[in-house]
Short mmCIF file of C-alpha atoms and ligand atoms in Angstrom, two decimals:
data_model
loop_
_atom_site.label_atom_id
_atom_site.label_comp_id
_atom_site.label_asym_id
_atom_site.label_seq_id
_atom_site.Cartn_x
_atom_site.Cartn_y
_atom_site.Cartn_z
CA MET P 1 12.54 9.33 12.43
CA PRO P 2 13.44 12.52 14.09
CA LYS P 3 13.36 15.40 11.84
CA ASP P 4 15.80 17.35 13.41
CA SER P 5 18.70 17.27 15.85
CA THR P 6 20.42 19.45 18.15
CA GLY P 7 23.90 19.19 20.68
CA TYR P 8 27.17 21.29 21.00
CA ALA P 9 29.42 21.62 18.17
CA LYS P 10 32.09 18.94 19.08
CA SER P 11 34.84 20.96 17.01
CA SER P 12 34.80 24.30 15.04
CA LYS P 13 35.16 22.55 11.86
CA SER P 14 30.96 22.28 11.18
CA THR P 15 30.14 25.05 8.45
CA CYS P 16 26.42 26.59 8.97
CA GLY P 17 23.95 25.75 6.05
CA LYS P 18 22.47 29.40 5.82
CA CYS P 19 25.71 31.48 6.23
CA ASN P 20 28.69 29.11 5.48
CA LYS P 21 30.49 30.29 8.44
CA ASN P 22 31.75 27.86 11.00
CA ILE P 23 30.44 26.55 14.27
CA GLU P 24 32.29 27.27 16.95
CA LYS P 25 33.24 24.53 19.51
CA LYS P 26 30.71 23.77 22.37
CA THR P 27 28.07 26.26 21.04
CA LEU P 28 24.52 25.05 20.32
CA ARG P 29 23.73 24.00 16.70
CA ILE P 30 20.59 22.62 15.18
CA ALA P 31 20.81 19.88 12.37
CA VAL P 32 17.67 19.02 9.73
CA LEU P 33 18.33 15.52 9.37
CA ARG P 34 17.99 13.35 6.12
CA LYS P 35 18.80 9.84 5.38
CA ILE P 36 21.70 9.59 2.62
CA LYS P 37 22.27 6.17 1.52
CA GLY P 38 20.57 4.57 4.65
CA ILE P 39 22.78 6.75 6.59
CA LYS P 40 21.20 9.62 9.16
CA THR P 41 23.19 12.98 7.86
CA PRO P 42 22.67 16.07 9.61
CA LYS P 43 23.06 19.64 7.82
CA TRP P 44 24.00 21.85 10.82
CA TYR P 45 23.02 25.40 11.59
CA HIS P 46 23.71 28.31 13.98
CA GLU P 47 20.99 28.38 16.39
CA GLN P 48 19.76 31.63 15.09
CA CYS P 49 20.36 30.42 11.34
CA PHE P 50 18.00 27.54 11.84
CA PHE P 51 15.25 29.62 13.19
CA ASN P 52 15.86 32.13 10.39
CA ASN P 53 15.42 29.88 7.37
CA ASP P 54 12.26 29.18 5.12
CA PHE P 55 11.45 25.66 6.00
CA ARG P 56 9.24 24.17 8.31
CA VAL P 57 10.38 23.60 11.59
CA GLY P 58 9.65 20.06 13.78
CA GLU P 59 7.93 19.52 16.75
CA ILE P 60 9.65 19.22 20.02
CA ASN P 61 9.62 15.64 20.06
CA GLU P 62 11.11 15.77 16.69
CA PHE P 63 14.31 17.27 17.77
CA GLU P 64 16.63 14.24 18.46
CA TYR P 65 18.92 14.94 21.67
CA TYR P 66 16.67 17.75 22.72
CA ASN P 67 16.75 16.11 26.22
CA THR P 68 20.74 16.14 26.53
CA LEU P 69 21.03 19.90 26.34
CA ASP P 70 21.72 22.42 29.07
CA ASN P 71 18.72 23.17 31.33
CA LYS P 72 18.49 27.10 29.85
CA ASP P 73 18.93 25.83 26.26
CA GLN P 74 16.11 23.45 26.59
CA GLU P 75 13.72 26.34 27.91
CA ARG P 76 14.94 28.62 25.15
CA LEU P 77 14.69 26.21 22.07
CA LYS P 78 11.11 25.07 23.81
CA ASN P 79 9.96 28.91 23.66
CA LYS P 80 10.97 29.84 20.33
CA LEU P 81 9.09 26.65 18.78
CA GLU P 82 6.03 27.15 20.78
CA ALA P 83 6.07 30.81 19.36
CA LEU P 84 6.66 29.40 15.90
CA PHE P 85 4.16 27.00 16.23
CA CYS P 86 1.61 30.00 17.38
CA SER P 87 2.61 32.31 14.65
CA ALA P 88 1.94 29.32 12.24
CA ILE P 89 -1.61 29.36 13.36
CA SER P 90 -1.81 33.18 13.62
CA VAL P 91 -1.89 33.11 17.60
CA ASP P 92 -0.12 36.42 18.96
CA PRO P 93 3.10 34.69 20.51
CA TYR P 94 3.51 37.79 22.52
CA GLU P 95 0.65 36.66 24.72
CA LEU P 96 2.20 33.40 25.38
CA ASN P 97 5.84 33.94 25.30
CA ASP P 98 8.65 36.59 25.67
CA LYS P 99 9.26 38.36 22.52
CA THR P 100 10.93 35.58 21.24
CA ILE P 101 9.92 35.99 17.46
CA GLU P 102 9.34 39.32 15.89
CA ARG P 103 5.91 39.89 14.68
CA ASN P 104 6.97 40.03 11.31
CA GLU P 105 8.54 36.64 11.29
CA ASN P 106 5.24 35.06 11.82
CA ARG P 107 3.88 35.41 8.03
CA ARG P 108 7.47 34.23 6.75
CA TYR P 109 6.69 31.09 9.16
CA HIS P 110 3.06 30.43 8.22
CA LYS P 111 4.34 30.50 4.41
CA ALA P 112 7.20 28.09 5.10
CA VAL P 113 4.28 25.64 6.70
CA LEU P 114 1.88 26.28 3.79
CA SER P 115 4.56 25.35 1.32
CA GLU P 116 4.33 21.87 2.35
CA PHE P 117 0.63 21.77 1.06
CA MET P 118 -1.07 22.70 -2.51
CA VAL P 119 -4.24 22.98 -3.95
CA GLU P 120 -5.63 21.96 -7.02
CA ILE P 121 -8.45 20.82 -9.29
CA SER P 122 -8.32 16.84 -9.48
CA ALA P 123 -7.51 15.83 -13.00
CA ASN P 124 -8.96 12.39 -12.81
CA TYR P 125 -10.72 9.80 -10.22
CA LYS P 126 -7.46 7.87 -9.31
CA LYS P 127 -6.81 9.88 -5.93
CA THR P 128 -7.92 8.50 -2.86
CA CYS P 129 -8.35 10.65 0.14
CA ASN P 130 -5.75 9.88 3.18
CA GLU P 131 -8.38 10.75 5.72
CA CYS P 132 -11.71 8.83 4.91
CA LYS P 133 -10.26 6.77 1.76
CA ALA P 134 -12.97 7.40 -0.36
CA LYS P 135 -12.21 8.94 -4.09
CA VAL P 136 -11.50 12.50 -4.80
CA LEU P 137 -13.95 13.40 -7.77
CA LYS P 138 -12.45 14.70 -11.13
CA GLY P 139 -13.22 18.27 -11.35
CA ASP P 140 -13.20 18.59 -7.18
CA LEU P 141 -10.67 20.78 -5.11
CA MET P 142 -7.92 18.70 -3.55
CA MET P 143 -5.83 19.43 -1.12
CA ARG P 144 -2.15 17.91 -1.21
CA LYS P 145 0.51 17.19 1.82
CA LEU P 146 4.00 16.77 1.16
CA VAL P 147 5.27 13.99 3.30
CA TYR P 148 8.78 12.36 3.81
CA ASP P 149 9.16 8.60 3.91
CA GLU P 150 12.52 6.92 4.46
CA LYS P 151 12.18 4.42 1.40
CA VAL P 152 10.66 6.42 -1.40
CA GLY P 153 11.65 10.03 -0.33
CA GLU P 154 9.30 12.91 -0.47
CA PHE P 155 5.72 12.33 -2.06
CA TYR P 156 2.30 13.80 -1.66
CA THR P 157 -0.67 12.59 0.08
CA ASN P 158 -4.40 13.78 -1.12
CA TYR P 159 -7.41 14.85 0.90
CA HIS P 160 -10.84 16.03 0.00
CA VAL P 161 -10.38 19.56 1.32
CA LYS P 162 -12.92 19.42 4.31
CA CYS P 163 -11.23 15.84 5.27
CA LEU P 164 -8.09 17.98 5.35
CA SER P 165 -9.76 20.84 7.18
CA LEU P 166 -10.77 18.52 10.17
CA THR P 167 -7.34 16.98 10.69
CA ASP P 168 -4.81 18.76 13.10
CA TYR P 169 -3.42 20.31 10.03
CA GLY P 170 -6.68 22.42 9.69
CA VAL P 171 -5.47 25.22 11.88
CA TYR P 172 -2.70 26.24 9.28
CA PHE P 173 -5.26 27.48 6.92
CA ALA P 174 -7.03 30.17 8.79
CA PHE P 175 -4.76 33.14 7.03
CA HIS P 176 -3.17 34.13 4.15
CA LEU P 177 -4.20 31.39 1.74
CA ASN P 178 -2.70 33.05 -0.93
CA ASP P 179 0.62 31.86 0.27
CA LEU P 180 -0.54 28.34 -0.37
CA PRO P 181 0.86 26.64 -3.33
CA GLY P 182 -1.89 26.45 -6.21
CA PHE P 183 -4.11 28.87 -4.82
CA ASN P 184 -3.42 31.73 -6.96
CA GLU P 185 -3.81 29.50 -9.98
CA LEU P 186 -7.57 28.75 -9.01
CA SER P 187 -10.38 30.87 -10.55
CA GLU P 188 -12.07 33.13 -8.32
CA GLU P 189 -14.93 30.89 -7.72
CA ASN P 190 -12.94 28.15 -7.06
CA GLN P 191 -10.94 30.64 -4.55
CA SER P 192 -14.36 31.09 -2.58
CA LYS P 193 -15.10 27.35 -3.03
CA LEU P 194 -12.08 26.61 -1.09
CA ARG P 195 -12.49 29.07 1.80
CA GLU P 196 -15.95 27.72 2.37
CA GLN P 197 -15.01 24.06 2.22
CA LEU P 198 -11.92 24.84 4.72
CA ASN P 199 -14.80 26.17 7.05
CA MET P 200 -12.95 29.34 8.08
CA ASN P 201 -15.52 31.26 9.70
CA GLU P 202 -14.61 34.15 11.88
CA ASP P 203 -14.43 32.82 15.03
CA MET P 204 -12.42 29.76 14.33
CA PRO P 205 -8.76 31.31 14.72
CA ASP P 206 -10.15 32.91 18.16
CA SER P 207 -11.47 29.66 19.79
CA ILE P 208 -8.43 27.52 18.81
CA CYS P 209 -6.29 30.79 20.62
CA LYS P 210 -8.70 30.26 23.59
CA LYS P 211 -8.07 26.67 23.57
CA ILE P 212 -4.48 26.90 23.49
CA LYS P 213 -4.39 29.58 26.45
CA LEU P 214 -6.74 27.52 28.39
CA ASP P 215 -4.42 24.23 28.36
CA TYR P 216 -1.14 26.60 28.77
CA ASP P 217 -2.32 27.88 31.84
CA VAL P 218 -3.40 24.55 33.45
CA LYS P 219 -0.14 22.76 32.86
CA ASP P 220 0.95 20.30 35.64
CA GLU P 221 3.30 22.28 37.79
CA GLU P 222 4.19 19.40 39.93
CA LYS P 223 5.25 17.50 37.03
CA GLU P 224 7.24 20.52 35.87
CA ASN P 225 9.04 20.86 39.09
CA LYS P 226 10.37 17.39 39.03
CA THR P 227 11.00 17.31 35.15
CA ASN P 228 13.31 20.39 36.34
CA TYR P 229 14.63 18.41 39.31
CA HIS P 230 15.67 15.84 36.76
CA LEU P 231 17.25 18.41 34.13
CA VAL P 232 19.32 19.89 37.30
CA LEU P 233 20.41 16.18 37.98
CA TYR P 234 21.30 15.44 34.20
CA ASP P 235 23.53 18.56 34.05
CA LYS P 236 25.21 17.45 37.68
CA TYR P 237 25.88 14.24 36.22
CA LEU P 238 27.54 15.30 32.79
CA ARG P 239 29.71 17.68 34.81
CA GLU P 240 30.97 15.07 37.35
CA LEU P 241 31.54 12.47 34.57
CA SER P 242 33.64 15.08 33.01
CA ASN P 243 35.92 14.89 35.56
CA VAL P 244 36.60 10.83 35.56
CA THR P 245 39.80 9.86 34.10
CA LYS P 246 39.54 8.12 30.64
CA LYS P 247 40.88 4.79 32.16
CA SER P 248 38.39 5.06 34.89
CA PHE P 249 35.45 5.63 32.37
CA GLU P 250 36.63 2.80 30.25
CA LEU P 251 36.69 0.14 33.49
CA LEU P 252 33.08 1.87 34.21
CA CYS P 253 31.92 0.73 30.83
CA LYS P 254 33.47 -2.37 30.60
CA GLN P 255 31.70 -3.37 34.15
CA ASN P 256 28.13 -2.31 32.71
CA TYR P 257 28.68 -4.13 29.30
CA MET P 258 28.57 -0.40 27.49
CA ARG P 259 30.97 0.37 24.74
CA LEU P 260 32.31 3.60 23.77
CA LEU P 261 31.35 4.26 19.75
CA LYS P 262 34.31 5.61 18.01
CA GLY P 263 34.69 6.71 14.39
CA LYS P 264 32.95 4.42 11.85
CA ASP P 265 30.80 2.63 14.62
CA LYS P 266 28.93 5.67 14.98
CA ASN P 267 27.03 4.91 11.70
CA VAL P 268 25.51 1.63 13.70
CA TRP P 269 24.38 3.85 15.86
CA SER P 270 22.59 6.36 13.37
CA LYS P 271 20.93 3.42 11.73
CA CYS P 272 18.75 2.79 14.42
CA ASP P 273 15.30 4.49 14.54
CA TYR P 274 14.20 2.76 17.88
CA ARG P 275 12.73 5.29 20.23
CA THR P 276 11.40 4.90 23.86
CA LYS P 277 10.80 6.88 26.56
CA THR P 278 10.99 4.02 29.08
CA PRO P 279 14.08 1.36 28.06
CA SER P 280 14.77 -1.45 30.30
CA ARG P 281 17.19 -0.50 32.80
CA LYS P 282 19.78 -2.20 34.79
CA CYS P 283 21.74 -0.87 38.06
CA MET P 284 25.01 0.65 37.30
CA GLU P 285 27.68 -1.46 38.71
CA ILE P 286 30.88 0.53 40.18
CA PRO P 287 34.00 -1.60 39.97
CA ASP P 288 36.24 -1.78 42.89
CA GLU P 289 39.10 -0.22 41.44
CA ILE P 290 37.55 3.37 40.86
CA LEU P 291 34.94 2.75 44.12
CA GLN P 292 37.18 5.44 46.21
CA GLU P 293 37.23 7.76 43.43
CA GLU P 294 35.89 11.41 44.73
CA VAL P 295 32.90 10.94 42.03
CA PHE P 296 31.73 7.78 43.03
CA ARG P 297 32.64 7.89 46.79
CA SER P 298 29.26 9.04 47.56
CA TYR P 299 27.22 7.85 45.13
CA VAL P 300 24.61 4.85 45.40
CA PRO P 301 23.37 3.65 42.10
CA SER P 302 19.72 3.09 41.64
CA ILE P 303 17.14 2.58 38.87
CA GLY P 304 14.82 5.73 38.25
CA VAL P 305 12.52 6.92 35.78
CA ARG P 306 13.62 9.75 33.60
CA LEU P 307 11.19 12.55 33.33
CA PHE P 308 10.99 14.59 30.16
CA CYS P 309 9.62 17.72 29.42
CA ASP P 310 6.39 17.39 27.22
CA GLU P 311 5.11 20.04 24.82
CA PRO P 312 2.06 21.41 26.23
CA ILE P 313 0.67 23.31 23.31
CA ALA P 314 0.99 20.72 20.85
CA THR P 315 -1.08 18.27 22.82
CA ALA P 316 -3.55 20.56 23.42
CA VAL P 317 -4.35 21.26 19.66
CA LYS P 318 -4.24 17.27 19.09
CA LEU P 319 -6.67 17.28 21.80
CA ASN P 320 -8.73 19.59 20.05
CA ASN P 321 -8.71 18.00 16.91
CA ASN P 322 -9.27 14.37 18.25
CA VAL P 323 -12.90 15.31 18.71
CA LEU P 324 -13.04 16.52 15.06
CA LYS P 325 -11.19 13.79 13.78
CA THR P 326 -13.89 10.91 15.18
CA LYS P 327 -16.56 13.07 13.45
CA VAL P 328 -14.68 12.85 10.04
CA LYS P 329 -14.21 9.30 10.95
CA LYS P 330 -17.83 8.55 11.30
CA GLU P 331 -18.73 10.06 8.07
CA ALA P 332 -16.41 8.08 6.33
CA VAL P 333 -17.70 4.70 7.73
CA SER P 334 -21.42 5.99 6.78
CA LEU P 335 -20.51 6.15 2.99
CA PRO P 336 -23.44 4.24 1.79
CA LEU P 337 -21.72 2.33 -1.37
CA LYS P 338 -18.34 2.18 0.28
CA ASN P 339 -16.24 0.16 -2.31
CA VAL P 340 -19.42 -1.29 -3.98
CA GLN P 341 -18.92 -2.22 -7.40
CA PHE P 342 -21.03 -1.35 -10.50
CA TYR P 343 -20.54 -1.34 -14.33
CA LEU P 344 -22.41 1.01 -16.31
CA TYR P 345 -24.06 -0.24 -19.41
CA ARG P 346 -25.20 1.86 -22.71
CA TYR P 347 -25.08 5.32 -21.51
CA ASP P 348 -23.88 8.03 -23.62
CA ALA P 349 -20.66 9.59 -22.64
CA ALA P 350 -22.42 12.45 -20.52
CA GLU P 351 -24.91 10.39 -18.57
CA GLN P 352 -22.03 7.93 -18.08
CA GLU P 353 -19.88 10.44 -16.43
CA ALA P 354 -22.69 12.07 -14.29
CA LEU P 355 -23.39 8.70 -12.91
CA ARG P 356 -20.09 7.73 -12.38
CA ARG P 357 -19.80 10.98 -10.10
CA ARG P 358 -23.09 10.05 -8.48
CA ILE P 359 -21.89 6.15 -7.52
CA LEU P 360 -18.10 7.51 -6.25
CA LYS P 361 -19.81 10.34 -3.93
CA LEU P 362 -21.65 7.56 -2.27
CA GLY P 363 -18.25 5.88 -1.82
CA GLY P 364 -18.83 3.34 -4.70
CA LEU P 365 -16.71 1.88 -7.74
CA VAL P 366 -17.47 1.73 -11.28
CA THR P 367 -15.71 -1.30 -13.04
CA SER P 368 -14.61 -1.11 -16.65
CA ARG P 369 -15.97 -4.80 -17.70
CA ILE P 370 -18.26 -7.32 -16.20
CA VAL P 371 -16.35 -8.81 -12.99
CA ASP P 372 -17.81 -11.51 -10.63
CA THR P 373 -17.71 -9.11 -7.71
CA LEU P 374 -20.39 -6.87 -9.19
CA ALA P 375 -22.98 -5.70 -6.82
CA ALA P 376 -25.22 -4.75 -9.77
CA VAL P 377 -25.06 -3.40 -13.67
CA VAL P 378 -26.47 -0.24 -14.10
CA THR P 379 -28.97 0.65 -17.08
CA THR P 380 -32.06 1.54 -18.01
CA LYS P 381 -35.22 -0.49 -19.02
CA GLU P 382 -34.78 0.00 -22.92
CA SER P 383 -31.55 -1.18 -22.78
CA LEU P 384 -32.06 -3.79 -21.20
CA GLU P 385 -34.70 -4.92 -23.38
CA LYS P 386 -32.93 -4.94 -26.71
CA PRO P 387 -31.02 -8.19 -27.02
CA SER P 388 -27.49 -8.11 -26.77
CA ARG P 389 -24.40 -10.67 -25.85
CA LEU P 390 -23.78 -8.47 -22.98
CA VAL P 391 -27.57 -8.99 -21.53
CA ASN P 392 -26.93 -12.46 -21.89
CA GLN P 393 -23.75 -12.81 -20.43
CA ILE P 394 -25.13 -10.89 -17.03
CA LYS P 395 -28.30 -12.98 -16.93
CA ARG P 396 -26.12 -16.22 -17.55
CA LEU P 397 -24.06 -14.87 -14.50
CA ASP P 398 -27.12 -14.08 -12.32
CA ILE P 399 -26.06 -10.36 -12.10
CA HIS P 400 -28.55 -7.86 -10.93
CA VAL P 401 -29.58 -5.06 -12.81
CA VAL P 402 -30.68 -1.31 -11.43
CA ASP P 403 -31.36 1.64 -12.97
CA GLU P 404 -30.75 5.26 -11.89
CA ALA P 405 -33.80 4.91 -9.55
CA TYR P 406 -31.70 3.19 -6.83
CA PHE P 407 -28.83 5.89 -6.65
CA ALA P 408 -31.81 8.43 -5.85
CA ALA P 409 -33.20 6.29 -3.35
CA ILE P 410 -29.77 6.26 -1.64
CA GLU P 411 -29.31 9.67 -1.90
CA SER P 412 -32.47 10.33 -0.26
CA SER P 413 -31.94 8.40 2.90
CA GLU P 414 -29.65 9.95 5.37
CA ASN P 415 -26.71 7.78 6.89
CA MET P 416 -27.37 4.47 5.11
CA LYS P 417 -25.28 1.59 5.83
CA VAL P 418 -23.48 -0.57 3.26
CA PHE P 419 -25.69 -3.45 4.21
CA ASP P 420 -28.85 -1.56 3.65
CA SER P 421 -27.78 -0.01 0.37
CA LEU P 422 -27.11 -4.07 -0.83
CA ALA P 423 -30.41 -4.99 0.31
CA LEU P 424 -32.01 -2.28 -1.49
CA ILE P 425 -30.69 -3.66 -5.04
CA GLU P 426 -33.33 -6.50 -4.35
CA LYS P 427 -35.95 -3.45 -4.43
CA TYR P 428 -34.94 -1.72 -7.05
CA LYS P 429 -33.85 -4.72 -9.52
CA ILE P 430 -35.07 -4.13 -13.32
CA ALA P 431 -34.27 -7.60 -14.34
CA GLU P 432 -36.36 -10.66 -13.34
CA TRP P 433 -32.89 -12.38 -12.47
CA GLY P 434 -30.24 -11.64 -9.79
CA SER P 435 -29.22 -13.39 -6.72
CA ASP P 436 -29.16 -12.32 -3.15
CA VAL P 437 -26.98 -9.32 -3.03
CA SER P 438 -26.50 -8.77 0.72
CA THR P 439 -24.72 -12.37 1.20
CA LEU P 440 -21.92 -11.08 -1.26
ZN1 ZN C 1 24.92 30.32 10.53
ZN1 ZN C 2 -11.94 12.43 2.46
#
């Protein structure tokens, strides 16, 4: 769903969400979109008031109807968004654009971006990292990102600090971390740990800056010319159609199976979230009755492909980060005990906790009882030798038993695959029973 909408005020009745004054008819207005009772509902702002706010602004592809604006308005809006984006990652917008955004605006916008994130110490083992899908350990630093979903509303997704820093969001954490919610509540030690894990070395902002400039310089001039031509053409069609009488326009719509939406009908339109840049098209037919009208006389309908402006900067950074992303994915795949289940038997609380952390770190899981999907029970030789009902049960179910040495072996070998880790159980088993685990 688009985050924002834009267009020209149809009347002077709408009021601005920031200054509460009316938005004059025909002036450009920008809205923040939210779904209320299933209907897309805009909150409108003056252009200036919209950019002079403390919320995060969407990227250009999140702006509904952006492509229906006048050429010069599109250009200005695009420049403002680019400048905002640069300010959010602390690149000096003066070098890329005219003085669209004042320098002191940068920090404020950066703060608005950071307000959608927070950092905290994970209180339990329940949170799963949205990037690598492994658990975030209790007591470790955890980053959270506020996301919006149409069905459930706003909620937080969780990340390992390192995992988040390698996503597209990573660029936002180069400066002013004390604007990050939760940061000031951390101990000094954790604050520097966070800095370290975000990998904020001195040359990072610089390299990003260079990358952006590079992509900005080599933007496709030919495509831009074509896109501009389409914009001019669009303006021209709009202008000419405004001279067509209502009756002729209705005839034209009827001939082409189109219907003008009025009043309540518009809700149907706003409920639809389907978006495409390449809709299937039919050639327009002009009814005989209006064929002789000025506008249509020299017009020959044809099927073309509409070109849209793309956002050069956003794609540049995404490209940049995709390289990093594949790196994270590889790390995630190589978690040696990913989703492998263990049961810990007869450890005191401190030992149990320590062992559990080691297992989770390797991607494994610890169950609270004996289940038939266990890879192994973890205990010591002494505990195993003491007769008990549980040991009998493990034996009867033919479940492997390993001790701490098994995990030490996995920890000391690099890039072990899950399959190899499972095979290793056979080597480190401390009970004489146990079926072949690698066939589980
Ligand atoms: Zn206003
Ligand atoms: Zn992760």
